[in-house]
Coordinates of C-alpha atoms in Angstrom, one line a residue:
M1 CA -36.4 -21.9 -30.3
V2 CA -39.9 -20.5 -30.3
G3 CA -41.3 -24.0 -29.8
F4 CA -38.8 -24.5 -27.0
G5 CA -40.1 -21.3 -25.3
I6 CA -43.7 -22.3 -25.7
L7 CA -43.1 -25.8 -24.3
L8 CA -41.3 -24.4 -21.3
L9 CA -44.1 -21.8 -20.7
R10 CA -46.7 -24.5 -20.7
K11 CA -44.7 -26.8 -18.3
I12 CA -44.1 -23.9 -15.9
A13 CA -47.6 -22.5 -16.0
A14 CA -48.8 -24.6 -13.1
M15 CA -45.6 -24.2 -11.1
T16 CA -44.9 -21.0 -9.2
R17 CA -42.0 -22.3 -7.1
I18 CA -38.7 -21.9 -9.0
L19 CA -35.4 -23.2 -7.6
I20 CA -32.3 -21.7 -9.2
T21 CA -28.7 -22.7 -8.7
S22 CA -25.6 -21.3 -10.3
A23 CA -22.4 -23.3 -10.7
L24 CA -20.3 -22.8 -7.6
P25 CA -17.3 -20.6 -8.1
Y26 CA -14.1 -21.9 -6.7
V27 CA -13.1 -20.1 -3.6
N28 CA -9.6 -19.3 -4.7
G29 CA -9.2 -15.9 -6.4
V30 CA -11.5 -13.3 -7.9
K31 CA -13.5 -14.7 -10.8
H32 CA -13.3 -13.3 -14.3
L33 CA -16.1 -12.0 -16.5
G34 CA -16.3 -15.4 -18.2
N35 CA -17.4 -17.0 -14.9
L36 CA -20.0 -14.3 -14.5
A37 CA -21.4 -14.6 -18.0
G38 CA -21.5 -18.4 -17.9
S39 CA -23.6 -19.0 -14.8
L40 CA -23.8 -16.4 -12.1
L41 CA -25.3 -13.5 -14.1
P42 CA -27.9 -15.3 -16.2
A43 CA -29.0 -17.2 -13.1
D44 CA -29.5 -13.8 -11.4
V45 CA -31.4 -12.3 -14.3
H46 CA -33.7 -15.3 -14.4
A47 CA -34.3 -15.2 -10.6
R48 CA -35.1 -11.5 -10.8
F49 CA -37.5 -12.0 -13.7
R50 CA -39.3 -14.9 -11.9
R51 CA -39.7 -12.8 -8.8
Q52 CA -41.3 -10.0 -11.0
T53 CA -43.9 -12.4 -12.2
G54 CA -44.9 -13.5 -8.7
C55 CA -43.1 -16.8 -8.5
D56 CA -41.8 -18.1 -5.2
V57 CA -38.1 -18.1 -6.0
L58 CA -35.1 -19.6 -4.2
F59 CA -31.8 -18.6 -5.7
I60 CA -28.9 -20.6 -4.2
C61 CA -25.1 -20.5 -4.7
A62 CA -22.0 -21.0 -2.7
T63 CA -18.2 -21.0 -2.8
D64 CA -16.7 -24.3 -3.7
E65 CA -14.1 -24.6 -1.0
H66 CA -12.6 -28.2 -1.2
G67 CA -10.1 -29.8 -3.4
T68 CA -6.7 -28.8 -4.5
P69 CA -7.4 -25.2 -5.7
A70 CA -8.2 -24.2 -2.1
E71 CA -5.1 -25.9 -0.7
L72 CA -2.8 -24.5 -3.4
G73 CA -4.3 -21.0 -2.9
A74 CA -3.7 -21.2 0.8
I75 CA -0.1 -22.4 0.3
K76 CA 0.6 -19.6 -2.0
A77 CA -1.0 -17.1 0.4
G78 CA 0.9 -18.5 3.4
Q79 CA -2.3 -19.1 5.3
E80 CA -4.2 -22.0 6.9
V81 CA -6.8 -23.3 4.5
R82 CA -9.7 -22.4 6.7
T83 CA -8.4 -18.8 7.1
F84 CA -7.8 -18.6 3.4
C85 CA -11.3 -19.8 2.6
D86 CA -12.9 -17.4 5.1
Q87 CA -11.2 -14.4 3.5
Q88 CA -11.9 -15.5 -0.1
H89 CA -15.5 -16.3 0.5
A90 CA -16.1 -12.8 2.1
M91 CA -14.3 -11.2 -0.8
Q92 CA -16.4 -13.0 -3.5
A93 CA -19.6 -12.4 -1.6
D94 CA -18.9 -8.7 -1.6
I95 CA -18.1 -8.5 -5.3
Y96 CA -21.3 -10.4 -6.2
R97 CA -23.3 -8.1 -4.0
R98 CA -21.9 -5.1 -5.8
F99 CA -22.7 -6.7 -9.1
G100 CA -26.3 -7.0 -8.0
L101 CA -26.5 -10.7 -7.8
S102 CA -29.6 -11.4 -5.7
F103 CA -28.8 -14.7 -4.1
D104 CA -31.2 -15.8 -1.4
H105 CA -28.2 -17.5 0.2
F106 CA -24.6 -17.6 -0.8
G107 CA -23.2 -20.5 1.2
R108 CA -20.0 -22.5 1.5
T109 CA -19.3 -26.1 0.8
S110 CA -17.0 -26.3 3.8
S111 CA -20.1 -26.0 6.0
L112 CA -21.1 -28.5 8.6
Q113 CA -24.3 -29.1 6.6
N114 CA -22.4 -30.1 3.5
H115 CA -20.1 -32.4 5.4
A116 CA -23.1 -34.2 7.1
L117 CA -25.1 -34.4 3.9
T118 CA -22.2 -35.6 1.8
Q119 CA -21.5 -38.4 4.3
H120 CA -25.2 -39.3 4.4
L121 CA -25.5 -39.7 0.7
Y122 CA -22.3 -41.7 0.6
R123 CA -23.7 -44.1 3.1
R124 CA -26.9 -44.4 1.1
L125 CA -25.0 -45.2 -2.1
D126 CA -22.8 -47.7 -0.2
A127 CA -25.9 -49.4 1.2
A128 CA -27.3 -49.6 -2.3
G129 CA -24.2 -51.4 -3.6
L130 CA -23.0 -48.5 -5.6
I131 CA -19.7 -47.9 -3.8
E132 CA -16.6 -50.1 -4.5
E133 CA -13.1 -50.1 -3.2
R134 CA -10.3 -50.3 -5.7
D135 CA -6.6 -49.9 -5.8
L136 CA -5.3 -47.0 -7.9
Q137 CA -1.9 -46.3 -9.2
Q138 CA -1.2 -42.7 -8.2
I139 CA 1.5 -40.2 -8.4
W140 CA 3.8 -40.0 -5.4
S141 CA 6.3 -37.2 -4.8
P142 CA 9.3 -38.3 -2.8
L143 CA 10.3 -34.6 -2.2
D144 CA 6.8 -33.7 -1.0
G145 CA 6.4 -37.0 0.9
R146 CA 2.8 -37.4 -0.3
F147 CA 0.4 -38.6 -3.0
L148 CA -0.4 -35.8 -5.4
P149 CA -4.0 -35.4 -6.4
D150 CA -4.8 -34.5 -10.0
R151 CA -4.4 -30.7 -9.7
Y152 CA -1.1 -31.1 -7.8
V153 CA 0.4 -32.5 -11.0
L154 CA 1.4 -30.3 -13.9
G155 CA 2.8 -31.4 -17.2
T156 CA 2.4 -31.2 -21.0
C157 CA -1.0 -32.1 -22.4
P158 CA -0.8 -35.2 -24.6
H159 CA -3.5 -33.7 -26.9
C160 CA -2.4 -30.2 -27.6
G161 CA 1.0 -29.8 -26.2
F162 CA 0.1 -27.1 -23.6
E163 CA 3.0 -27.2 -21.1
S164 CA 1.1 -26.2 -17.9
A165 CA -1.8 -28.7 -18.2
R166 CA -3.2 -29.9 -14.8
G167 CA -3.7 -33.5 -13.9
D168 CA -7.5 -33.2 -14.3
Q169 CA -7.9 -30.8 -17.2
C170 CA -5.9 -28.9 -19.8
D171 CA -6.5 -25.1 -19.9
G172 CA -5.1 -25.2 -23.5
C173 CA -7.7 -27.4 -25.1
D174 CA -10.2 -28.2 -22.2
A175 CA -9.5 -32.0 -22.5
L176 CA -10.3 -33.9 -19.3
L177 CA -7.2 -35.7 -18.2
E178 CA -5.7 -38.2 -15.7
P179 CA -2.4 -37.3 -14.1
E180 CA -0.7 -40.3 -15.6
E181 CA -1.5 -39.0 -19.1
L182 CA 0.7 -35.9 -18.7
I183 CA 4.0 -35.8 -20.5
R184 CA 7.0 -34.8 -18.2
P185 CA 4.8 -34.5 -15.1
R186 CA 6.0 -32.5 -12.1
S187 CA 4.7 -31.5 -8.6
A188 CA 2.8 -28.3 -8.4
L189 CA 4.0 -27.9 -4.8
S190 CA 7.7 -28.3 -5.2
G191 CA 8.4 -28.8 -8.9
D192 CA 9.6 -32.4 -8.1
A193 CA 10.0 -34.2 -11.4
A194 CA 11.2 -37.5 -9.8
L195 CA 7.6 -38.7 -9.4
E196 CA 6.7 -42.3 -8.7
I197 CA 3.7 -44.5 -9.3
R198 CA 2.4 -46.1 -6.1
S199 CA -0.8 -47.9 -5.1
S200 CA -3.5 -46.2 -3.0
R201 CA -6.9 -47.5 -2.0
H202 CA -9.9 -45.4 -3.1
L203 CA -13.7 -45.5 -3.4
F204 CA -15.6 -45.5 -6.7
L205 CA -19.2 -44.6 -7.5
R206 CA -20.4 -47.3 -9.7
Q207 CA -22.1 -45.1 -12.3
S208 CA -22.0 -47.9 -14.8
L209 CA -24.8 -49.7 -12.9
L210 CA -27.0 -46.6 -13.3
V211 CA -26.7 -46.1 -17.0
E212 CA -30.3 -47.3 -17.7
K213 CA -31.8 -45.1 -15.0
L214 CA -29.7 -42.1 -15.9
S215 CA -30.6 -42.5 -19.6
A216 CA -34.3 -42.7 -18.8
W217 CA -34.0 -39.6 -16.6
V218 CA -32.2 -37.6 -19.3
D219 CA -34.8 -38.6 -21.8
S220 CA -37.6 -37.4 -19.4
R221 CA -36.1 -33.9 -19.3
S222 CA -37.1 -31.1 -21.7
G223 CA -36.0 -27.6 -22.4
W224 CA -32.3 -28.3 -22.3
P225 CA -30.1 -26.6 -25.0
P226 CA -29.2 -29.1 -27.7
F227 CA -25.5 -29.1 -26.9
V228 CA -26.3 -29.9 -23.3
V229 CA -28.3 -32.9 -24.3
S230 CA -25.6 -34.0 -26.6
L231 CA -22.9 -33.7 -23.9
A232 CA -25.0 -35.7 -21.5
K233 CA -25.9 -38.4 -23.9
S234 CA -22.3 -38.7 -25.1
W235 CA -21.3 -39.7 -21.6
L236 CA -24.1 -42.2 -21.4
T237 CA -23.9 -43.7 -24.8
C238 CA -20.2 -44.4 -24.6
E239 CA -19.1 -46.7 -21.8
L240 CA -19.9 -44.7 -18.7
R241 CA -16.9 -45.2 -16.3
D242 CA -17.2 -45.6 -12.6
R243 CA -15.9 -42.5 -10.9
C244 CA -13.4 -42.2 -8.2
I245 CA -14.9 -40.1 -5.4
T246 CA -12.0 -40.0 -2.9
R247 CA -8.7 -38.2 -2.8
D248 CA -5.5 -38.3 -0.7
L249 CA -6.0 -34.8 0.8
D250 CA -6.3 -33.3 4.3
W251 CA -8.9 -30.5 3.4
G252 CA -12.3 -31.7 2.5
V253 CA -15.2 -33.9 3.7
P254 CA -13.7 -36.8 5.7
V255 CA -14.6 -40.3 4.4
P256 CA -16.5 -42.2 7.1
R257 CA -15.1 -45.6 6.3
A258 CA -12.6 -47.8 8.1
G259 CA -9.2 -47.8 6.4
F260 CA -9.9 -44.4 4.8
E261 CA -8.7 -42.2 7.5
G262 CA -6.7 -39.3 6.1
K263 CA -8.7 -39.3 2.8
V264 CA -11.5 -36.9 1.8
F265 CA -14.2 -37.0 -0.8
Y266 CA -13.4 -35.7 -4.3
V267 CA -14.5 -32.1 -4.7
W268 CA -16.8 -33.0 -7.6
F269 CA -18.7 -35.5 -5.3
D270 CA -19.4 -33.0 -2.5
A271 CA -19.6 -29.7 -4.5
P272 CA -23.0 -30.3 -6.2
I273 CA -24.4 -31.6 -2.9
G274 CA -23.5 -28.1 -1.7
Y275 CA -26.6 -26.8 -3.4
I276 CA -28.8 -28.7 -1.0
A277 CA -26.5 -28.0 2.0
A278 CA -26.6 -24.2 1.2
T279 CA -30.4 -24.4 1.2
Q280 CA -30.2 -26.0 4.6
Q281 CA -28.0 -23.1 5.7
W282 CA -30.6 -20.6 4.3
A283 CA -33.3 -22.5 6.2
G284 CA -31.5 -22.6 9.5
A285 CA -31.3 -18.8 9.8
D286 CA -35.0 -18.4 10.2
N287 CA -36.2 -22.0 10.7
R288 CA -37.5 -22.2 7.1
D289 CA -38.6 -25.4 5.4
W290 CA -35.7 -26.5 3.2
R291 CA -37.2 -29.9 2.5
S292 CA -40.1 -28.4 0.5
W293 CA -37.5 -27.4 -2.1
W294 CA -35.6 -30.6 -2.3
W295 CA -37.6 -33.6 -0.9
N296 CA -40.6 -34.9 -2.8
A297 CA -40.7 -31.4 -4.4
D298 CA -43.0 -32.1 -7.3
N299 CA -44.3 -28.6 -7.4
V300 CA -40.8 -27.1 -7.8
R301 CA -39.2 -26.2 -11.1
Y302 CA -35.4 -26.6 -10.7
V303 CA -33.1 -24.7 -13.2
Q304 CA -29.3 -25.0 -13.1
F305 CA -27.0 -22.4 -14.8
L306 CA -23.5 -23.5 -15.6
G307 CA -20.7 -23.5 -18.2
K308 CA -20.3 -26.4 -20.6
D309 CA -17.3 -27.8 -18.8
N310 CA -19.6 -28.5 -15.8
V311 CA -22.3 -30.2 -17.8
P312 CA -21.2 -33.8 -17.5
F313 CA -21.0 -33.6 -13.7
H314 CA -24.5 -32.0 -13.4
A315 CA -26.1 -34.1 -16.1
V316 CA -24.6 -37.5 -15.1
S317 CA -22.6 -37.6 -11.8
F318 CA -24.8 -35.5 -9.5
P319 CA -28.0 -37.1 -10.7
A320 CA -26.3 -40.5 -10.2
T321 CA -25.7 -39.5 -6.6
L322 CA -29.3 -38.4 -6.0
I323 CA -31.0 -41.2 -8.0
G324 CA -28.6 -43.9 -6.6
S325 CA -29.4 -42.9 -3.0
G326 CA -32.9 -44.2 -3.4
E327 CA -34.3 -41.1 -1.7
P328 CA -36.9 -38.7 -3.2
W329 CA -34.4 -35.8 -3.9
K330 CA -35.4 -33.2 -6.4
T331 CA -33.4 -33.5 -9.6
V332 CA -32.9 -30.7 -12.1
D333 CA -35.6 -30.0 -14.6
V334 CA -33.6 -27.7 -16.9
I335 CA -29.8 -27.4 -17.3
K336 CA -29.1 -24.1 -19.0
G337 CA -25.5 -24.5 -20.2
F338 CA -23.3 -21.8 -21.7
H339 CA -20.4 -21.9 -24.1
W340 CA -17.2 -19.8 -23.4
L341 CA -16.9 -16.1 -23.2
N342 CA -13.5 -15.5 -24.8
Y343 CA -11.3 -12.5 -24.4
D344 CA -10.1 -10.7 -27.4
G345 CA -9.5 -13.8 -29.5
G346 CA -8.2 -16.0 -26.6
K347 CA -9.5 -17.5 -23.4
F348 CA -10.2 -15.9 -20.1
S349 CA -8.0 -17.7 -17.5
T350 CA -8.0 -17.4 -13.7
S351 CA -4.8 -19.4 -13.3
R352 CA -3.0 -17.2 -15.9
G353 CA -4.6 -13.9 -14.9
R354 CA -5.8 -13.3 -18.5
G355 CA -8.9 -11.1 -19.1
I356 CA -11.0 -8.8 -17.0
F357 CA -11.8 -9.9 -13.5
T358 CA -14.9 -8.9 -11.6
D359 CA -13.3 -6.7 -9.0
Q360 CA -11.4 -4.8 -11.8
A361 CA -14.6 -4.4 -13.8
L362 CA -16.3 -2.7 -10.9
E363 CA -13.3 -0.4 -10.4
E364 CA -13.7 0.9 -13.9
L365 CA -17.4 1.1 -14.7
P366 CA -20.9 0.6 -13.1
A367 CA -22.1 -3.0 -12.7
D368 CA -25.0 -2.5 -15.1
F369 CA -22.7 -1.7 -18.0
W370 CA -21.1 -5.1 -17.7
R371 CA -24.4 -6.8 -16.9
W372 CA -26.1 -5.4 -20.0
W373 CA -23.3 -6.4 -22.4
L374 CA -22.8 -9.9 -21.0
I375 CA -26.5 -10.7 -21.2
A376 CA -27.0 -9.1 -24.6
N377 CA -24.0 -11.2 -25.9
A378 CA -24.5 -14.3 -23.7
P379 CA -22.6 -17.3 -25.1
E380 CA -25.7 -19.5 -25.4
T381 CA -25.3 -21.3 -28.8
S382 CA -21.6 -20.7 -29.4
D383 CA -18.5 -19.0 -27.9
T384 CA -18.7 -15.2 -27.6
D385 CA -15.6 -13.0 -28.0
F386 CA -15.3 -10.0 -25.6
N387 CA -13.6 -7.0 -27.2
I388 CA -13.2 -3.7 -25.3
G389 CA -13.9 -1.5 -28.4
R390 CA -17.1 -3.4 -29.2
F391 CA -18.2 -3.4 -25.5
A392 CA -17.8 0.4 -25.3
S393 CA -19.6 1.0 -28.6
D394 CA -22.5 -1.3 -27.6
V395 CA -23.0 0.1 -24.1
N396 CA -23.0 3.7 -25.5
K397 CA -25.5 2.9 -28.2
D398 CA -27.9 0.7 -26.1
L399 CA -27.7 2.2 -22.6
A400 CA -26.9 5.9 -23.4
D401 CA -28.4 6.6 -26.8
V402 CA -31.5 4.4 -26.6
F403 CA -32.5 3.9 -22.9
G404 CA -30.8 6.9 -21.4
N405 CA -32.0 9.2 -24.1
L406 CA -35.6 8.0 -23.7
V407 CA -35.5 8.6 -19.9
N408 CA -33.8 12.0 -19.9
R409 CA -35.6 13.8 -22.7
I410 CA -39.2 13.1 -21.6
I411 CA -38.6 13.6 -17.9
S412 CA -36.7 16.9 -18.7
F413 CA -39.6 18.0 -20.9
A414 CA -42.1 17.1 -18.2
H415 CA -40.3 19.4 -15.8
Q416 CA -40.2 22.2 -18.3
A417 CA -43.8 22.0 -19.3
F418 CA -45.8 20.3 -16.5
D419 CA -43.9 21.1 -13.3
G420 CA -42.5 17.5 -13.3
R421 CA -45.9 15.9 -13.0
I422 CA -47.6 13.3 -15.1
P423 CA -50.2 15.5 -16.9
S424 CA -53.9 14.8 -16.8
G425 CA -56.6 15.4 -19.4
G426 CA -57.1 14.4 -23.0
E427 CA -57.8 11.0 -24.4
P428 CA -55.3 8.6 -26.1
G429 CA -55.5 8.7 -29.8
E430 CA -54.7 6.3 -32.6
P431 CA -50.9 6.6 -32.1
E432 CA -51.3 5.6 -28.5
I433 CA -53.7 2.8 -29.2
S434 CA -51.5 1.4 -31.9
L435 CA -48.4 1.7 -29.6
A436 CA -50.2 -0.2 -26.8
A437 CA -51.1 -3.0 -29.2
E438 CA -47.5 -3.3 -30.3
L439 CA -46.3 -3.3 -26.7
D440 CA -48.8 -6.0 -25.8
R441 CA -47.2 -8.2 -28.4
R442 CA -43.6 -7.3 -27.5
V443 CA -44.0 -7.6 -23.7
A444 CA -45.6 -11.1 -24.2
L445 CA -42.7 -12.1 -26.5
L446 CA -40.2 -10.7 -24.0
R447 CA -41.8 -12.7 -21.3
T448 CA -41.6 -15.9 -23.4
H449 CA -37.9 -15.3 -24.0
H450 CA -37.2 -14.9 -20.3
E451 CA -39.2 -17.9 -19.4
A452 CA -37.3 -20.0 -22.0
C453 CA -34.0 -18.6 -20.6
E454 CA -33.2 -17.1 -24.0
F455 CA -31.1 -14.2 -22.7
R456 CA -29.7 -12.7 -25.9
R457 CA -33.3 -12.6 -27.3
A458 CA -34.6 -11.1 -24.1
A459 CA -32.0 -8.3 -24.2
A460 CA -32.7 -7.7 -27.9
E461 CA -36.5 -7.5 -27.3
T462 CA -35.9 -5.1 -24.3
R463 CA -33.8 -2.9 -26.6
T464 CA -36.6 -3.0 -29.3
I465 CA -39.1 -1.9 -26.7
W466 CA -36.9 1.0 -25.8
S467 CA -36.5 1.9 -29.5
A468 CA -40.2 1.8 -30.0
A469 CA -40.8 4.2 -27.1
N470 CA -38.1 6.5 -28.6
A471 CA -39.7 6.3 -32.0
Y472 CA -43.1 7.2 -30.6
L473 CA -41.8 10.3 -28.8
Q474 CA -39.7 11.3 -31.8
H475 CA -42.8 11.2 -34.0
A476 CA -45.3 12.6 -31.5
A477 CA -42.9 15.3 -30.3
P478 CA -44.8 16.9 -27.5
W479 CA -42.3 19.8 -27.2
T480 CA -43.3 21.0 -30.7
I481 CA -47.0 21.1 -30.0
F482 CA -47.1 22.3 -26.4
K483 CA -48.1 25.8 -27.2
S484 CA -50.5 25.0 -30.1
D485 CA -52.1 22.0 -28.5
P486 CA -51.3 21.6 -24.8
V487 CA -53.9 18.9 -24.3
R488 CA -52.4 16.7 -26.9
A489 CA -48.9 17.4 -25.6
G490 CA -50.2 16.3 -22.2
V491 CA -51.4 13.0 -23.6
V492 CA -48.1 12.3 -25.3
T493 CA -46.1 13.3 -22.2
R494 CA -48.2 11.1 -20.0
T495 CA -47.7 8.2 -22.4
G496 CA -44.0 8.9 -22.7
L497 CA -43.5 9.0 -19.0
N498 CA -45.3 5.7 -18.5
L499 CA -43.2 4.3 -21.4
V500 CA -40.2 5.2 -19.3
R501 CA -41.6 3.5 -16.3
L502 CA -42.5 0.4 -18.3
S503 CA -39.1 0.3 -20.0
A504 CA -37.3 0.4 -16.6
T505 CA -39.6 -2.3 -15.2
L506 CA -39.0 -4.6 -18.1
A507 CA -35.2 -4.0 -17.9
W508 CA -34.9 -4.4 -14.1
S509 CA -33.8 -8.1 -14.2
I510 CA -30.8 -7.1 -16.4
I511 CA -29.9 -3.6 -15.3
P512 CA -31.3 -3.3 -11.8
S513 CA -29.4 -0.3 -10.6
L514 CA -30.3 1.9 -13.6
S515 CA -33.9 0.7 -13.6
E516 CA -34.3 1.4 -9.9
T517 CA -33.0 4.9 -10.3
V518 CA -35.7 5.5 -12.9
L519 CA -38.5 3.8 -10.9
H520 CA -37.6 5.7 -7.7
A521 CA -38.0 8.9 -9.7
F522 CA -41.6 7.8 -10.2
G523 CA -42.0 7.0 -6.5
D524 CA -42.0 3.3 -7.2
D525 CA -40.0 1.8 -4.3
E526 CA -41.0 -1.8 -4.4
A527 CA -38.1 -4.1 -3.8
V528 CA -39.3 -6.1 -6.8
P529 CA -41.1 -4.2 -9.5
R530 CA -44.1 -6.2 -10.7
W531 CA -44.1 -7.5 -14.3
P532 CA -46.8 -5.4 -16.2
S533 CA -50.0 -7.2 -16.9
A534 CA -51.6 -6.9 -20.3
P535 CA -53.1 -4.9 -21.8
C536 CA -50.6 -2.0 -21.9
G537 CA -53.2 0.6 -22.8
P538 CA -54.4 1.5 -19.3
Y539 CA -50.8 1.3 -18.0
L540 CA -49.7 3.9 -20.4
D541 CA -52.6 6.2 -19.5
S542 CA -52.1 6.1 -15.8
G543 CA -50.5 8.1 -13.0
A544 CA -51.9 11.5 -13.6
G545 CA -50.7 14.0 -11.1
T546 CA -47.8 11.9 -9.9
R547 CA -44.6 14.0 -9.5
V548 CA -41.6 12.6 -11.2
L549 CA -38.2 13.5 -9.8
R550 CA -35.8 15.4 -12.1
L551 CA -32.8 13.2 -13.1
G552 CA -29.4 14.1 -14.3
P553 CA -28.0 12.3 -17.3
L554 CA -28.9 8.6 -16.6
V555 CA -26.0 7.0 -18.5
A556 CA -22.6 8.6 -19.0
K557 CA -21.1 7.4 -22.2
I558 CA -17.8 5.6 -22.2
S559 CA -15.4 8.1 -23.7
G560 CA -12.7 7.4 -26.2
E561 CA -10.2 8.2 -23.5
K562 CA -11.8 5.7 -21.2
T563 CA -11.9 3.0 -23.9
D564 CA -8.2 3.5 -24.5
H565 CA -7.5 3.3 -20.8
L566 CA -9.4 0.0 -20.6
A567 CA -7.6 -1.4 -23.6
A568 CA -4.2 -0.4 -22.1
R569 CA -5.1 -1.9 -18.7
F570 CA -6.5 -5.1 -19.9
G571 CA -4.7 -5.6 -23.2
G572 CA -7.8 -5.7 -25.3

């Protein structure tokens, strides 16, 4: 992994423009912590870090508003689909804002821009001979009087026996399915079990004609996690099937082709195009240049963050659309895929309401508590299990006992002994010189982890820096020598206060609210705190005379009573 980080560092060195996209959350319903951990949050941490280092960052996301989930959600809510999506988008945007997600734009795939761009790319693919009409045998519900797209069909999974598998995927075993494979299928709308097979005309993207180009493109990428490469190549090395890109639905991007009136594009065709369309929405607000990010954008480093179930679409189908168009669209450089965040031995599930959902999480505890734990335990190389007891213990230890203790004790002492000001006078001694050298190494290593998108390692190194700062203060103990050697106590206090400021700056990408509270106490009100430049020695010996605001306890521990309450509420 160190080699991976160094390789990524070298490739990015000459690039200061970073395009970041997070997998688009479906518009229906509040998302659970698994969605946050598997794409949205790590994308935000990386965007924040890149801004700290002076990169020109564009962080784009949107609600995925087409397909059967939106229609089914609207039916359940008794609303028109557009009204339902309007409300759901606003709700999700507010939750993500409160979680500190720093999107440059949070758009919508139902936008006019996405409709126009999806139809444009379809026409380009059609002109290139990559679109073909075919008859499909599809599920028809006599009771509903309509064809049932994949998610409108429920039944028993042929692989694991899960009885509420959808026609596109099984929530029980994650197998990708076709509606015809389900055992005892029924309509998700009416429960109609007297389903029929009828013929319907559809359009296919001929991915099979692009295997050679797609394989070469995947081989030209670097910095992908091994399991992402494996998933991508498994789709390409087995017989790559042409993909149906239309559906018999009313809600979606209309298909601009004679004979296809009343059909729309499949959500997985238009949704990734939504990254580009959302950038167009961002640009339109202030007449910005969206093309410089997506068109002949050789100076842009594009990183996608997504869960492993989304990998095949982003590693094969979306690139097939862009490459097949024959136009100079920017394709992804790094796909940072994640495994699952599980919940107390089982799976999070939006459809079944299992786990902790983002709005509930914010009702119970500050956003930074959740952000810290989810990044420190990011499911990067394997699935991670969320457990409330472990969560509370880790947050108390890391944020309260280590970071919070570091902040509170030295700022409190500065107010007791130096009127709350960073003291002047005295010269750093061997302990400070040695500490600065250690921090130079650790800050460089932390930067490498962030640049390589190694989130667990980045959190661990951040914690180690906090611990090193605490160890220095514990050993130097300015409160024990203040009367006997006030000059030395001043040097240690000055170093300790700057350690606090450094620690908050380095942690800002992960715990922005707590970090900003600390930095504001020092009078640092920059929207983006700059990443410290090496060496650390002068940094730790700076700011003499600056008044530091007194802070109350920075982090309140999660009590045993609160832990019991969380376990009772969420069943963990």
